[in-house]
């Protein structure tokens, strides 16, 4: 069998990283040919659902490259992307997909050499990880579903608000002159990410057929009591309803998210 | 093109002489392109960017009724405008054009893997075609320009820019933080290399500015707020404690720089005989130098080293300043010994090397040290100062007696820059100086249209360089004001009002203040201010914000086209 040739999608910002990749070309610096480059205006343009979707479609790795902090053409777009990638890394860890398949790096317009090095290193890393569980002819169904739940969570209000406000919450005082430390925020956000992921997993599972708490608990690998807590919250948010009751056991069914 | 029309894509694959075709099998890529969905026509060109290649594109648009064009060649960063123009000449909206980079990102970087490079080129074309199919025509809005300018900073840079614009008959508002015009020029003694008194030059400048009817000077004034966009800025200036509104079309930032105070370096601040070059000039200017027998100057104090509050950059002007001040001392006090302890002498450029030679001929001593073994200032038993230095050219440690230690410190960004950066929404670089849009291609523009930079607010430079850059900024600012109308960015964000909940996250994230909530609490994008970064779209909790030319669907189509298919 021939050597595994990973498929890597690179999202490069127009002003720094894409120019850095151009410079690598002008300088004839060689690097592995596995990367496929998509140009965007700013790394901050990469919606958290985009890397998840690309991984779902079987990419072995996703590399997002932006300007170095302080050099962003759009002032701080790169720093906002950093927060999104941090959230995505936590989400991926929950899905069973290796978080190492997603990486954010800074490459400036003058760093052709660095661009080649980053691409080479990342390609090596993905080669070591092996093919994505979602690539090839028989993708891992469970991880695929998990990734879809993660994508739904990342398209939803709560996680996006937290990501969008992270810098404001940790770097500026609120109206009561209070500020969260990065540690406080991270631990809080970590819990929220897990909650939202589990909720969207439950939502996805109950979309096709109504399920009871016990079956859901097994599927999401949580205690039934914890699942019930999530269902109560989902009910409040109009994400789920009781479909029917068998004996004493309610079966839940997902509602369309408004 | 009408919206209900099916995409009809033409693909032009460039050989770029042998630049691409020596590695990538171009005919194979062309044949492959023909098999892709929506591709009506595909051809290879020796040079697609030649006039021949461009006419081929125009002919094909007419002949095959193409409504999308993909060129697979070099980087869009240099060639996209050219191909877009060709499309426009064939009456195709230029935003229906897309590029696949198979030179910089393919043939030039994979020369030893022609097979893999050809494969990559094919997939890159497939990605571009997938995005092209989803492209939509875009319009660049045109707006009127108010023919007046705000120049912030009344130093050499600001006065030069103001005079240049005023002489072109534009109205200029010149805002100066201090009580008088002149900036750093007011503190200097003589200027190199012709050794004219700073005060003479200053007087000429101030005279010209004050007597120019098109310039209004506001001293003791700072910029408080700014809103609006190119052609229509509304700036609020705090003038002597009162707020003054100014409507201007363009803004030039010429706020200058400060000299680094070398606190905690070389015992600065411990006694009055250790001072900076600027402080030495003030002594000479006020004729208070006295009669020191020995003077030692130390170069690169807090420059080209980041430790203890230093800056990693070279400040460019300190070597020539040290040479100048050494010569000045020699002229005033011929018997005085002057030594300059340096790491590298950078008296670059016109007349400066000769100036350095003149210092050597006048017996100024030059002693070279290494950053690893910096000199040391110490007090001798008799209470006088001494400098111990390891001279790397003779590999010996010397002890110099001295009456004055003069420290050459770099220019650093001035205090108000952080605030101004936020008010005008223009970036500062990692070194703290204002960051231009592109170091080579747009050296005096900010990424924000209509705002320009010049002088030492941008980076340390000489007065001659400052004046040259101020002329550049003034001429750049003059263009939109002379034309009176300007086209702005088409790649902008837009809000789906039915989805917007008015959470306000986008208004806070937008680096250009381009999104405001309207009276209904719904986010509204100002097309003229928006630069199209897409941070708002990628962060909107309701996914209510879309991006023109870089929609989620377009970005995803391009990315996932690399994954599907054979």
mmCIF file with all atom_site columns, N, CA and C in Angstrom, chain A residues 121 125 173 179-180 188 221-222:
data_model
loop_
_atom_site.group_PDB
_atom_site.id
_atom_site.type_symbol
_atom_site.label_atom_id
_atom_site.label_alt_id
_atom_site.label_comp_id
_atom_site.label_asym_id
_atom_site.label_entity_id
_atom_site.label_seq_id
_atom_site.pdbx_PDB_ins_code
_atom_site.Cartn_x
_atom_site.Cartn_y
_atom_site.Cartn_z
_atom_site.occupancy
_atom_site.B_iso_or_equiv
_atom_site.pdbx_formal_charge
_atom_site.auth_seq_id
_atom_site.auth_comp_id
_atom_site.auth_asym_id
_atom_site.auth_atom_id
_atom_site.pdbx_PDB_model_num
ATOM 1  N N  . UNK A 1 121 ? 5.412   20.652 9.340  1.00 0.00 ? 121 UNK A N  1
ATOM 2  C CA . UNK A 1 121 ? 5.196   20.062 10.667 1.00 0.00 ? 121 UNK A CA 1
ATOM 3  C C  . UNK A 1 121 ? 3.778   19.520 10.812 1.00 0.00 ? 121 UNK A C  1
ATOM 4  N N  . UNK A 1 125 ? 2.505   15.757 11.469 1.00 0.00 ? 125 UNK A N  1
ATOM 5  C CA . UNK A 1 125 ? 1.676   15.435 12.623 1.00 0.00 ? 125 UNK A CA 1
ATOM 6  C C  . UNK A 1 125 ? 0.435   14.653 12.185 1.00 0.00 ? 125 UNK A C  1
ATOM 7  N N  . UNK A 1 173 ? -13.653 45.465 32.334 1.00 0.00 ? 173 UNK A N  1
ATOM 8  C CA . UNK A 1 173 ? -14.597 45.390 33.440 1.00 0.00 ? 173 UNK A CA 1
ATOM 9  C C  . UNK A 1 173 ? -16.022 45.471 32.908 1.00 0.00 ? 173 UNK A C  1
ATOM 10 N N  . UNK A 1 179 ? -14.417 41.778 36.683 1.00 0.00 ? 179 UNK A N  1
ATOM 11 C CA . UNK A 1 179 ? -13.775 41.155 35.522 1.00 0.00 ? 179 UNK A CA 1
ATOM 12 C C  . UNK A 1 179 ? -13.532 39.691 35.861 1.00 0.00 ? 179 UNK A C  1
ATOM 13 N N  . UNK A 1 180 ? -13.797 38.803 34.907 1.00 0.00 ? 180 UNK A N  1
ATOM 14 C CA . UNK A 1 180 ? -13.491 37.384 35.112 1.00 0.00 ? 180 UNK A CA 1
ATOM 15 C C  . UNK A 1 180 ? -12.012 37.160 34.812 1.00 0.00 ? 180 UNK A C  1
ATOM 16 N N  . UNK A 1 188 ? -15.617 28.027 33.485 1.00 0.00 ? 188 UNK A N  1
ATOM 17 C CA . UNK A 1 188 ? -17.047 28.248 33.232 1.00 0.00 ? 188 UNK A CA 1
ATOM 18 C C  . UNK A 1 188 ? -17.414 27.826 31.814 1.00 0.00 ? 188 UNK A C  1
ATOM 19 N N  . UNK A 1 221 ? -23.181 8.679  27.250 1.00 0.00 ? 221 UNK A N  1
ATOM 20 C CA . UNK A 1 221 ? -22.244 8.253  28.304 1.00 0.00 ? 221 UNK A CA 1
ATOM 21 C C  . UNK A 1 221 ? -22.282 9.190  29.505 1.00 0.00 ? 221 UNK A C  1
ATOM 22 N N  . UNK A 1 222 ? -23.502 9.424  29.990 1.00 0.00 ? 222 UNK A N  1
ATOM 23 C CA . UNK A 1 222 ? -23.696 10.267 31.180 1.00 0.00 ? 222 UNK A CA 1
ATOM 24 C C  . UNK A 1 222 ? -24.644 9.528  32.118 1.00 0.00 ? 222 UNK A C  1
#
